[in-house]
PDB file of C-alpha atoms and ligand atoms in Angstrom:
ATOM      1  CA  UNK A   1     103.118-132.205 -93.357  1.00  0.00           C
ATOM      2  CA  UNK A   2     105.422-129.687 -95.224  1.00  0.00           C
ATOM      3  CA  UNK A   3     106.114-131.257 -98.593  1.00  0.00           C
ATOM      4  CA  UNK A   4     110.160-132.063 -99.302  1.00  0.00           C
ATOM      5  CA  UNK A   5     111.620-129.410-100.295  1.00  0.00           C
ATOM      6  CA  UNK A   6     113.772-130.765-103.273  1.00  0.00           C
ATOM      7  CA  UNK A   7     116.580-129.222-105.255  1.00  0.00           C
ATOM      8  CA  UNK A   8     118.255-129.933-108.442  1.00  0.00           C
ATOM      9  CA  UNK A   9     122.125-129.970-109.710  1.00  0.00           C
ATOM     10  CA  UNK A  10     122.786-130.940-112.862  1.00  0.00           C
ATOM     11  CA  UNK A  11     120.617-131.423-116.242  1.00  0.00           C
ATOM     12  CA  UNK A  12     117.418-133.224-115.500  1.00  0.00           C
ATOM     13  CA  UNK A  13     114.833-131.854-117.720  1.00  0.00           C
ATOM     14  CA  UNK A  14     111.890-134.719-117.487  1.00  0.00           C
ATOM     15  CA  UNK A  15     113.265-136.883-114.633  1.00  0.00           C
ATOM     16  CA  UNK A  16     112.966-133.260-112.219  1.00  0.00           C
ATOM     17  CA  UNK A  17     109.486-133.467-113.137  1.00  0.00           C
ATOM     18  CA  UNK A  18     108.074-136.294-112.858  1.00  0.00           C
ATOM     19  CA  UNK A  19     110.122-137.018-109.540  1.00  0.00           C
ATOM     20  CA  UNK A  20     108.325-133.682-108.241  1.00  0.00           C
ATOM     21  CA  UNK A  21     104.988-134.897-108.912  1.00  0.00           C
ATOM     22  CA  UNK A  22     105.364-138.472-108.002  1.00  0.00           C
ATOM     23  CA  UNK A  23     107.152-137.277-105.019  1.00  0.00           C
ATOM     24  CA  UNK A  24     104.841-134.271-103.864  1.00  0.00           C
ATOM     25  CA  UNK A  25     107.622-132.189-103.034  1.00  0.00           C
ATOM     26  CA  UNK A  26     108.355-128.501-103.345  1.00  0.00           C
ATOM     27  CA  UNK A  27     111.095-127.139-106.034  1.00  0.00           C
ATOM     28  CA  UNK A  28     113.850-125.547-104.182  1.00  0.00           C
ATOM     29  CA  UNK A  29     115.621-123.175-105.589  1.00  0.00           C
ATOM     30  CA  UNK A  30     119.960-122.488-105.740  1.00  0.00           C
ATOM     31  CA  UNK A  31     121.964-120.566-108.352  1.00  0.00           C
ATOM     32  CA  UNK A  32     125.115-122.486-108.850  1.00  0.00           C
ATOM     33  CA  UNK A  33     128.042-121.339-111.235  1.00  0.00           C
ATOM     34  CA  UNK A  34     131.668-121.352-111.702  1.00  0.00           C
ATOM     35  CA  UNK A  35     133.433-118.392-111.307  1.00  0.00           C
ATOM     36  CA  UNK A  36     136.135-117.634-114.070  1.00  0.00           C
ATOM     37  CA  UNK A  37     138.927-119.434-111.762  1.00  0.00           C
ATOM     38  CA  UNK A  38     137.052-122.600-112.038  1.00  0.00           C
ATOM     39  CA  UNK A  39     135.807-122.618-108.143  1.00  0.00           C
ATOM     40  CA  UNK A  40     132.140-122.997-107.660  1.00  0.00           C
ATOM     41  CA  UNK A  41     130.079-120.687-106.798  1.00  0.00           C
ATOM     42  CA  UNK A  42     126.728-121.871-105.029  1.00  0.00           C
ATOM     43  CA  UNK A  43     123.476-119.726-103.254  1.00  0.00           C
ATOM     44  CA  UNK A  44     120.233-121.311-101.919  1.00  0.00           C
ATOM     45  CA  UNK A  45     117.214-119.088-102.360  1.00  0.00           C
ATOM     46  CA  UNK A  46     114.843-121.058-101.233  1.00  0.00           C
ATOM     47  CA  UNK A  47     113.946-120.990 -97.239  1.00  0.00           C
ATOM     48  CA  UNK A  48     115.121-124.136 -95.934  1.00  0.00           C
ATOM     49  CA  UNK A  49     114.947-124.025 -92.015  1.00  0.00           C
ATOM     50  CA  UNK A  50     113.405-126.620 -90.418  1.00  0.00           C
ATOM     51  CA  UNK A  51     112.704-128.207 -93.954  1.00  0.00           C
ATOM     52  CA  UNK A  52     113.020-131.748 -95.036  1.00  0.00           C
ATOM     53  CA  UNK A  53     115.554-131.492 -98.263  1.00  0.00           C
ATOM     54  CA  UNK A  54     117.065-133.218-100.792  1.00  0.00           C
ATOM     55  CA  UNK A  55     118.865-132.680-103.848  1.00  0.00           C
ATOM     56  CA  UNK A  56     118.422-134.250-106.798  1.00  0.00           C
ATOM     57  CA  UNK A  57     122.287-134.623-108.604  1.00  0.00           C
ATOM     58  CA  UNK A  58     122.955-137.686-111.297  1.00  0.00           C
ATOM     59  CA  UNK A  59     126.897-138.189-110.917  1.00  0.00           C
ATOM     60  CA  UNK A  60     127.904-139.226-114.120  1.00  0.00           C
ATOM     61  CA  UNK A  61     130.240-136.513-114.598  1.00  0.00           C
ATOM     62  CA  UNK A  62     131.120-137.011-110.878  1.00  0.00           C
ATOM     63  CA  UNK A  63     133.749-134.966-110.493  1.00  0.00           C
ATOM     64  CA  UNK A  64     133.163-131.817-111.798  1.00  0.00           C
ATOM     65  CA  UNK A  65     130.099-132.297-110.064  1.00  0.00           C
ATOM     66  CA  UNK A  66     130.722-133.727-106.635  1.00  0.00           C
ATOM     67  CA  UNK A  67     132.352-130.374-104.857  1.00  0.00           C
ATOM     68  CA  UNK A  68     129.265-128.081-105.593  1.00  0.00           C
ATOM     69  CA  UNK A  69     127.209-131.455-104.464  1.00  0.00           C
ATOM     70  CA  UNK A  70     129.493-131.100-101.121  1.00  0.00           C
ATOM     71  CA  UNK A  71     128.828-127.452-101.081  1.00  0.00           C
ATOM     72  CA  UNK A  72     124.932-127.314-101.205  1.00  0.00           C
ATOM     73  CA  UNK A  73     124.337-130.284 -99.043  1.00  0.00           C
ATOM     74  CA  UNK A  74     126.515-128.080 -96.353  1.00  0.00           C
ATOM     75  CA  UNK A  75     124.937-124.936 -97.045  1.00  0.00           C
ATOM     76  CA  UNK A  76     121.229-126.594 -96.648  1.00  0.00           C
ATOM     77  CA  UNK A  77     123.009-127.678 -92.902  1.00  0.00           C
ATOM     78  CA  UNK A  78     123.948-124.081 -92.306  1.00  0.00           C
ATOM     79  CA  UNK A  79     120.831-122.818 -93.336  1.00  0.00           C
ATOM     80  CA  UNK A  80     118.823-124.918 -90.544  1.00  0.00           C
ATOM     81  CA  UNK A  81     117.385-127.412 -93.212  1.00  0.00           C
ATOM     82  CA  UNK A  82     116.085-130.643 -90.512  1.00  0.00           C
ATOM     83  CA  UNK A  83     117.855-133.687 -93.187  1.00  0.00           C
ATOM     84  CA  UNK A  84     118.896-133.440 -96.645  1.00  0.00           C
ATOM     85  CA  UNK A  85     119.331-136.576 -98.775  1.00  0.00           C
ATOM     86  CA  UNK A  86     120.738-137.003-101.966  1.00  0.00           C
ATOM     87  CA  UNK A  87     118.988-138.755-105.160  1.00  0.00           C
ATOM     88  CA  UNK A  88     121.458-140.031-107.600  1.00  0.00           C
ATOM     89  CA  UNK A  89     120.317-141.955-110.094  1.00  0.00           C
ATOM     90  CA  UNK A  90     123.504-142.545-110.993  1.00  0.00           C
ATOM     91  CA  UNK A  91     126.076-143.341-108.394  1.00  0.00           C
ATOM     92  CA  UNK A  92     129.722-142.795-109.549  1.00  0.00           C
ATOM     93  CA  UNK A  93     132.831-144.528-108.669  1.00  0.00           C
ATOM     94  CA  UNK A  94     131.370-147.575-107.705  1.00  0.00           C
ATOM     95  CA  UNK A  95     133.498-150.007-110.127  1.00  0.00           C
ATOM     96  CA  UNK A  96     136.563-149.321-108.428  1.00  0.00           C
ATOM     97  CA  UNK A  97     135.887-151.979-106.021  1.00  0.00           C
ATOM     98  CA  UNK A  98     138.972-153.506-105.517  1.00  0.00           C
ATOM     99  CA  UNK A  99     143.118-152.570-105.311  1.00  0.00           C
ATOM    100  CA  UNK A 100     143.576-154.267-109.064  1.00  0.00           C
ATOM    101  CA  UNK A 101     147.021-153.032-109.202  1.00  0.00           C
ATOM    102  CA  UNK A 102     149.366-152.402-105.906  1.00  0.00           C
ATOM    103  CA  UNK A 103     148.687-148.880-104.798  1.00  0.00           C
ATOM    104  CA  UNK A 104     145.438-148.118-106.758  1.00  0.00           C
ATOM    105  CA  UNK A 105     142.674-145.838-104.701  1.00  0.00           C
ATOM    106  CA  UNK A 106     139.919-147.887-103.941  1.00  0.00           C
ATOM    107  CA  UNK A 107     137.607-144.951-104.972  1.00  0.00           C
ATOM    108  CA  UNK A 108     134.212-146.511-104.103  1.00  0.00           C
ATOM    109  CA  UNK A 109     135.331-146.405-100.931  1.00  0.00           C
ATOM    110  CA  UNK A 110     136.736-143.131-100.697  1.00  0.00           C
ATOM    111  CA  UNK A 111     133.587-141.578-102.712  1.00  0.00           C
ATOM    112  CA  UNK A 112     131.099-143.504 -99.890  1.00  0.00           C
ATOM    113  CA  UNK A 113     132.560-142.038 -97.018  1.00  0.00           C
ATOM    114  CA  UNK A 114     132.681-138.690 -98.147  1.00  0.00           C
ATOM    115  CA  UNK A 115     129.152-139.049 -99.715  1.00  0.00           C
ATOM    116  CA  UNK A 116     128.080-140.168 -95.957  1.00  0.00           C
ATOM    117  CA  UNK A 117     129.282-137.851 -94.107  1.00  0.00           C
ATOM    118  CA  UNK A 118     127.725-134.868 -96.177  1.00  0.00           C
ATOM    119  CA  UNK A 119     124.020-136.589 -96.732  1.00  0.00           C
ATOM    120  CA  UNK A 120     121.485-138.191 -94.139  1.00  0.00           C
ATOM    121  CA  UNK A 121     120.201-141.028 -96.996  1.00  0.00           C
ATOM    122  CA  UNK A 122     120.775-142.167-100.136  1.00  0.00           C
ATOM    123  CA  UNK A 123     118.501-143.290-103.375  1.00  0.00           C
ATOM    124  CA  UNK A 124     119.886-144.677-106.186  1.00  0.00           C
ATOM    125  CA  UNK A 125     119.220-146.635-109.152  1.00  0.00           C
ATOM    126  CA  UNK A 126     121.120-150.253-109.666  1.00  0.00           C
ATOM    127  CA  UNK A 127     124.829-149.140-108.859  1.00  0.00           C
ATOM    128  CA  UNK A 128     127.591-151.299-109.736  1.00  0.00           C
ATOM    129  CA  UNK A 129     127.639-153.796-107.063  1.00  0.00           C
ATOM    130  CA  UNK A 130     130.020-156.297-108.064  1.00  0.00           C
ATOM    131  CA  UNK A 131     132.351-157.378-105.094  1.00  0.00           C
ATOM    132  CA  UNK A 132     130.098-155.189-102.400  1.00  0.00           C
ATOM    133  CA  UNK A 133     127.404-157.330-101.459  1.00  0.00           C
ATOM    134  CA  UNK A 134     124.926-154.068-101.175  1.00  0.00           C
ATOM    135  CA  UNK A 135     125.418-150.763-100.718  1.00  0.00           C
ATOM    136  CA  UNK A 136     125.750-150.852 -96.657  1.00  0.00           C
ATOM    137  CA  UNK A 137     129.204-152.222 -97.217  1.00  0.00           C
ATOM    138  CA  UNK A 138     130.629-148.761 -97.849  1.00  0.00           C
ATOM    139  CA  UNK A 139     127.813-146.260 -97.294  1.00  0.00           C
ATOM    140  CA  UNK A 140     127.160-145.320 -93.615  1.00  0.00           C
ATOM    141  CA  UNK A 141     123.667-143.627 -93.888  1.00  0.00           C
ATOM    142  CA  UNK A 142     120.335-145.560 -94.681  1.00  0.00           C
ATOM    143  CA  UNK A 143     119.999-146.001 -98.521  1.00  0.00           C
ATOM    144  CA  UNK A 144     117.232-147.285-101.187  1.00  0.00           C
ATOM    145  CA  UNK A 145     117.769-149.198-104.161  1.00  0.00           C
ATOM    146  CA  UNK A 146     115.514-148.557-107.402  1.00  0.00           C
ATOM    147  CA  UNK A 147     115.746-151.658-109.392  1.00  0.00           C
ATOM    148  CA  UNK A 148     115.113-150.907-113.478  1.00  0.00           C
ATOM    149  CA  UNK A 149     114.925-154.160-114.166  1.00  0.00           C
ATOM    150  CA  UNK A 150     111.209-154.115-113.916  1.00  0.00           C
ATOM    151  CA  UNK A 151     110.538-151.194-116.159  1.00  0.00           C
ATOM    152  CA  UNK A 152     112.916-152.419-118.687  1.00  0.00           C
ATOM    153  CA  UNK A 153     111.555-155.499-119.174  1.00  0.00           C
ATOM    154  CA  UNK A 154     107.621-153.456-119.299  1.00  0.00           C
ATOM    155  CA  UNK A 155     109.367-151.634-122.379  1.00  0.00           C
ATOM    156  CA  UNK A 156     110.811-154.657-124.241  1.00  0.00           C
ATOM    157  CA  UNK A 157     107.412-156.422-123.865  1.00  0.00           C
ATOM    158  CA  UNK A 158     105.763-153.430-125.205  1.00  0.00           C
ATOM    159  CA  UNK A 159     108.104-152.649-128.418  1.00  0.00           C
ATOM    160  CA  UNK A 160     109.680-156.292-129.392  1.00  0.00           C
ATOM    161  CA  UNK A 161     108.035-159.295-130.649  1.00  0.00           C
ATOM    162  CA  UNK A 162     110.644-162.224-129.790  1.00  0.00           C
ATOM    163  CA  UNK A 163     113.663-160.332-128.187  1.00  0.00           C
ATOM    164  CA  UNK A 164     116.603-162.450-127.187  1.00  0.00           C
ATOM    165  CA  UNK A 165     118.586-160.887-124.119  1.00  0.00           C
ATOM    166  CA  UNK A 166     122.553-161.030-123.821  1.00  0.00           C
ATOM    167  CA  UNK A 167     124.500-159.934-120.955  1.00  0.00           C
ATOM    168  CA  UNK A 168     127.885-159.140-121.936  1.00  0.00           C
ATOM    169  CA  UNK A 169     129.305-160.498-119.089  1.00  0.00           C
ATOM    170  CA  UNK A 170     129.087-161.911-115.517  1.00  0.00           C
ATOM    171  CA  UNK A 171     128.352-159.009-113.618  1.00  0.00           C
ATOM    172  CA  UNK A 172     125.389-158.203-115.649  1.00  0.00           C
ATOM    173  CA  UNK A 173     123.445-161.949-114.924  1.00  0.00           C
ATOM    174  CA  UNK A 174     121.322-160.317-111.916  1.00  0.00           C
ATOM    175  CA  UNK A 175     120.653-157.315-114.220  1.00  0.00           C
ATOM    176  CA  UNK A 176     120.058-159.813-117.417  1.00  0.00           C
ATOM    177  CA  UNK A 177     117.769-162.600-115.742  1.00  0.00           C
ATOM    178  CA  UNK A 178     115.779-160.440-114.359  1.00  0.00           C
ATOM    179  CA  UNK A 179     114.744-158.659-117.173  1.00  0.00           C
ATOM    180  CA  UNK A 180     114.645-161.502-118.554  1.00  0.00           C
ATOM    181  CA  UNK A 181     111.710-163.232-116.375  1.00  0.00           C
ATOM    182  CA  UNK A 182     109.896-160.313-115.732  1.00  0.00           C
ATOM    183  CA  UNK A 183     109.991-159.816-119.704  1.00  0.00           C
ATOM    184  CA  UNK A 184     109.178-164.220-120.034  1.00  0.00           C
ATOM    185  CA  UNK A 185     111.999-164.003-123.016  1.00  0.00           C
ATOM    186  CA  UNK A 186     115.265-165.872-122.865  1.00  0.00           C
ATOM    187  CA  UNK A 187     118.557-165.022-122.341  1.00  0.00           C
ATOM    188  CA  UNK A 188     121.927-165.931-122.277  1.00  0.00           C
ATOM    189  CA  UNK A 189     125.280-164.267-120.593  1.00  0.00           C
ATOM    190  CA  UNK A 190     129.041-163.947-122.314  1.00  0.00           C
ATOM    191  CA  UNK A 191     132.496-163.441-120.968  1.00  0.00           C
ATOM    192  CA  UNK A 192     133.943-160.609-121.154  1.00  0.00           C
ATOM    193  CA  UNK A 193     137.729-159.912-120.890  1.00  0.00           C
ATOM    194  CA  UNK A 194     138.668-156.196-120.190  1.00  0.00           C
ATOM    195  CA  UNK A 195     142.447-155.565-120.985  1.00  0.00           C
ATOM    196  CA  UNK A 196     141.927-151.611-120.528  1.00  0.00           C
ATOM    197  CA  UNK A 197     139.659-148.884-120.804  1.00  0.00           C
ATOM    198  CA  UNK A 198     138.852-149.653-124.358  1.00  0.00           C
ATOM    199  CA  UNK A 199     139.996-153.154-124.644  1.00  0.00           C
ATOM    200  CA  UNK A 200     137.563-155.105-124.006  1.00  0.00           C
ATOM    201  CA  UNK A 201     136.745-158.508-125.209  1.00  0.00           C
ATOM    202  CA  UNK A 202     133.155-160.482-124.982  1.00  0.00           C
ATOM    203  CA  UNK A 203     132.480-163.859-126.185  1.00  0.00           C
ATOM    204  CA  UNK A 204     130.974-165.772-128.689  1.00  0.00           C
ATOM    205  CA  UNK A 205     127.326-165.315-127.914  1.00  0.00           C
ATOM    206  CA  UNK A 206     125.452-168.979-128.754  1.00  0.00           C
ATOM    207  CA  UNK A 207     123.797-167.989-131.641  1.00  0.00           C
ATOM    208  CA  UNK A 208     119.846-169.623-132.063  1.00  0.00           C
ATOM    209  CA  UNK A 209     119.688-171.552-135.288  1.00  0.00           C
ATOM    210  CA  UNK A 210     118.777-169.538-138.188  1.00  0.00           C
ATOM    211  CA  UNK A 211     114.979-170.509-139.159  1.00  0.00           C
ATOM    212  CA  UNK A 212     115.312-169.123-142.664  1.00  0.00           C
ATOM    213  CA  UNK A 213     111.596-168.078-142.083  1.00  0.00           C
ATOM    214  CA  UNK A 214     109.997-164.628-142.266  1.00  0.00           C
ATOM    215  CA  UNK A 215     112.608-161.264-140.613  1.00  0.00           C
ATOM    216  CA  UNK A 216     109.502-160.863-137.885  1.00  0.00           C
ATOM    217  CA  UNK A 217     110.084-164.774-136.999  1.00  0.00           C
ATOM    218  CA  UNK A 218     114.104-164.192-136.307  1.00  0.00           C
ATOM    219  CA  UNK A 219     114.828-162.674-132.704  1.00  0.00           C
ATOM    220  CA  UNK A 220     115.871-159.903-131.930  1.00  0.00           C
ATOM    221  CA  UNK A 221     119.210-159.495-130.455  1.00  0.00           C
ATOM    222  CA  UNK A 222     118.658-157.554-126.574  1.00  0.00           C
ATOM    223  CA  UNK A 223     121.669-156.248-125.483  1.00  0.00           C
ATOM    224  CA  UNK A 224     121.263-155.270-121.605  1.00  0.00           C
ATOM    225  CA  UNK A 225     123.730-154.051-119.285  1.00  0.00           C
ATOM    226  CA  UNK A 226     123.549-151.647-115.934  1.00  0.00           C
ATOM    227  CA  UNK A 227     125.849-149.225-117.974  1.00  0.00           C
ATOM    228  CA  UNK A 228     127.194-148.016-121.008  1.00  0.00           C
ATOM    229  CA  UNK A 229     129.999-146.122-120.611  1.00  0.00           C
ATOM    230  CA  UNK A 230     133.046-146.498-123.548  1.00  0.00           C
ATOM    231  CA  UNK A 231     130.735-148.479-125.217  1.00  0.00           C
ATOM    232  CA  UNK A 232     133.590-150.848-126.077  1.00  0.00           C
ATOM    233  CA  UNK A 233     131.464-153.759-124.037  1.00  0.00           C
ATOM    234  CA  UNK A 234     128.854-152.968-126.358  1.00  0.00           C
ATOM    235  CA  UNK A 235     130.422-152.892-129.476  1.00  0.00           C
ATOM    236  CA  UNK A 236     132.292-156.144-129.069  1.00  0.00           C
ATOM    237  CA  UNK A 237     129.016-157.933-128.704  1.00  0.00           C
ATOM    238  CA  UNK A 238     127.596-155.781-131.634  1.00  0.00           C
ATOM    239  CA  UNK A 239     130.294-156.936-133.944  1.00  0.00           C
ATOM    240  CA  UNK A 240     129.599-160.714-133.164  1.00  0.00           C
ATOM    241  CA  UNK A 241     126.376-160.818-134.164  1.00  0.00           C
ATOM    242  CA  UNK A 242     126.538-158.414-137.362  1.00  0.00           C
ATOM    243  CA  UNK A 243     129.025-161.112-138.008  1.00  0.00           C
ATOM    244  CA  UNK A 244     126.390-163.887-137.496  1.00  0.00           C
ATOM    245  CA  UNK A 245     124.201-161.444-139.829  1.00  0.00           C
ATOM    246  CA  UNK A 246     121.544-161.423-136.831  1.00  0.00           C
ATOM    247  CA  UNK A 247     118.771-158.402-137.021  1.00  0.00           C
ATOM    248  CA  UNK A 248     120.132-155.628-135.762  1.00  0.00           C
ATOM    249  CA  UNK A 249     120.493-155.515-131.622  1.00  0.00           C
ATOM    250  CA  UNK A 250     118.404-153.145-129.955  1.00  0.00           C
ATOM    251  CA  UNK A 251     121.066-151.815-126.874  1.00  0.00           C
ATOM    252  CA  UNK A 252     119.601-150.998-123.651  1.00  0.00           C
ATOM    253  CA  UNK A 253     121.133-149.789-120.654  1.00  0.00           C
ATOM    254  CA  UNK A 254     120.678-148.209-117.290  1.00  0.00           C
ATOM    255  CA  UNK A 255     122.548-146.127-117.397  1.00  0.00           C
ATOM    256  CA  UNK A 256     123.640-144.308-120.603  1.00  0.00           C
ATOM    257  CA  UNK A 257     126.791-142.193-120.110  1.00  0.00           C
ATOM    258  CA  UNK A 258     127.988-142.620-123.318  1.00  0.00           C
ATOM    259  CA  UNK A 259     131.721-141.419-123.072  1.00  0.00           C
ATOM    260  CA  UNK A 260     133.375-140.240-126.296  1.00  0.00           C
ATOM    261  CA  UNK A 261     130.413-140.291-128.337  1.00  0.00           C
ATOM    262  CA  UNK A 262     129.859-143.974-127.947  1.00  0.00           C
ATOM    263  CA  UNK A 263     126.656-143.135-128.621  1.00  0.00           C
ATOM    264  CA  UNK A 264     127.094-142.323-132.258  1.00  0.00           C
ATOM    265  CA  UNK A 265     129.692-144.997-132.479  1.00  0.00           C
ATOM    266  CA  UNK A 266     127.109-147.667-131.704  1.00  0.00           C
ATOM    267  CA  UNK A 267     124.748-146.726-133.732  1.00  0.00           C
ATOM    268  CA  UNK A 268     127.917-146.603-136.425  1.00  0.00           C
ATOM    269  CA  UNK A 269     128.492-150.381-135.388  1.00  0.00           C
ATOM    270  CA  UNK A 270     125.062-151.486-136.606  1.00  0.00           C
ATOM    271  CA  UNK A 271     122.488-150.877-133.046  1.00  0.00           C
ATOM    272  CA  UNK A 272     118.734-150.135-134.851  1.00  0.00           C
ATOM    273  CA  UNK A 273     118.264-148.299-131.125  1.00  0.00           C
ATOM    274  CA  UNK A 274     119.146-147.641-127.803  1.00  0.00           C
ATOM    275  CA  UNK A 275     117.286-147.468-124.802  1.00  0.00           C
ATOM    276  CA  UNK A 276     118.069-145.882-121.772  1.00  0.00           C
ATOM    277  CA  UNK A 277     116.341-144.970-118.630  1.00  0.00           C
ATOM    278  CA  UNK A 278     116.690-141.352-117.781  1.00  0.00           C
ATOM    279  CA  UNK A 279     118.836-141.641-114.946  1.00  0.00           C
ATOM    280  CA  UNK A 280     121.296-139.357-117.114  1.00  0.00           C
ATOM    281  CA  UNK A 281     119.898-137.170-119.432  1.00  0.00           C
ATOM    282  CA  UNK A 282     119.920-138.334-123.421  1.00  0.00           C
ATOM    283  CA  UNK A 283     118.009-138.895-126.385  1.00  0.00           C
ATOM    284  CA  UNK A 284     118.029-142.339-125.924  1.00  0.00           C
ATOM    285  CA  UNK A 285     116.043-142.221-122.392  1.00  0.00           C
ATOM    286  CA  UNK A 286     112.781-144.013-123.112  1.00  0.00           C
ATOM    287  CA  UNK A 287     112.075-145.306-119.644  1.00  0.00           C
ATOM    288  CA  UNK A 288     110.932-143.144-116.555  1.00  0.00           C
ATOM    289  CA  UNK A 289     112.532-143.307-113.581  1.00  0.00           C
ATOM    290  CA  UNK A 290     109.998-140.115-111.488  1.00  0.00           C
ATOM    291  CA  UNK A 291     107.545-142.792-110.078  1.00  0.00           C
ATOM    292  CA  UNK A 292     109.818-145.075-108.872  1.00  0.00           C
ATOM    293  CA  UNK A 293     112.402-142.964-106.765  1.00  0.00           C
ATOM    294  CA  UNK A 294     109.174-141.459-105.433  1.00  0.00           C
ATOM    295  CA  UNK A 295     108.955-144.398-103.752  1.00  0.00           C
ATOM    296  CA  UNK A 296     111.636-145.179-102.736  1.00  0.00           C
ATOM    297  CA  UNK A 297     112.440-141.593-101.166  1.00  0.00           C
ATOM    298  CA  UNK A 298     108.999-141.777 -99.460  1.00  0.00           C
ATOM    299  CA  UNK A 299     110.414-144.584 -97.611  1.00  0.00           C
ATOM    300  CA  UNK A 300     112.999-142.846 -96.537  1.00  0.00           C
ATOM    301  CA  UNK A 301     111.904-139.149 -96.386  1.00  0.00           C
ATOM    302  CA  UNK A 302     107.907-140.321 -95.322  1.00  0.00           C
ATOM    303  CA  UNK A 303     105.317-137.566 -95.740  1.00  0.00           C
TER     304      UNK A 303
HETATM  305  C1  R5P B 401     131.307-153.292-115.926  1.00  0.00           C
HETATM  306  O1  R5P B 401     131.140-154.195-115.114  1.00  0.00           O
HETATM  307  C2  R5P B 401     129.768-152.906-116.056  1.00  0.00           C
HETATM  308  O2  R5P B 401     129.060-153.393-116.004  1.00  0.00           O
HETATM  309  C3  R5P B 401     129.442-152.145-117.810  1.00  0.00           C
HETATM  310  O3  R5P B 401     130.153-153.737-118.524  1.00  0.00           O
HETATM  311  C4  R5P B 401     130.767-151.143-118.660  1.00  0.00           C
HETATM  312  O4  R5P B 401     131.214-150.603-117.679  1.00  0.00           O
HETATM  313  C5  R5P B 401     130.370-151.032-119.725  1.00  0.00           C
HETATM  314  O5  R5P B 401     131.576-150.054-120.308  1.00  0.00           O
HETATM  315  P1  R5P B 401     132.404-149.792-121.417  1.00  0.00           P
HETATM  316  O6  R5P B 401     130.485-149.000-122.193  1.00  0.00           O
HETATM  317  O7  R5P B 401     132.833-148.968-121.047  1.00  0.00           O
HETATM  318  O8  R5P B 401     132.665-151.028-122.273  1.00  0.00           O
END
């Protein structure tokens, strides 16, 4: 069968070639740029009539990427593509899943409606499902969710001798418990109170008794979260750990958004290392998602 034609929007230096290879897909070519006044210009350069197509586009800067993404998907359809799928390793607008204050937009639902009308299917990685049981609650197209936990656990087993996993809030338990089980490591979940975008408090971890032995015998705290955005959740937790003179923590995020130089702030606050998947391109990417994403795509677009 003719291979899937995979277009890419945004920056995916490692993930794009890995996904193309693992999915046995052909690279689609397009030109996407902005006019001086900021409007988007989109041109499809590959022949796509009758082809199964998909767009790889992580949505960490959704407001900037969304319109070009819709224009590209719409153009593929106008040019006769048989199907148009979306591989969005990071799926934006999942956290506003409730009207917390009167009159607030429930952007998760509106965003899902827009994407569902533009695409035939969706593949993503660990979307922030808190008040929704699954993507089907808000997305009306078939979707597959890739879970990064086995890959995170594999990285931990290969690189850390004595890890103690810490999840910053109750929402993180779903990811942290799965990573801990696969890594055969202990874990604990803290309580978080968020008062504002950058105003977060996290409860004190139950710190293990110091053994007084060699440094190697001390556990390495490993902070695990789905998203590192402003970094304040992890910064708060690091402050507790450093105050208790525990070893410098390793910070692992499935999606490293690192808004407002959060990566620099985390290292300055005492993180030993930042580790993320390549869902969002960043120097901390140590865990590749290409093969796992390809398997999910194959379920929705069998060869
Ligand atoms: C929220 O519930 C998520 O699971 C993350 O904990 C949160 O998005 C992290 O955000 P920030 O890095 O801005 O504290």
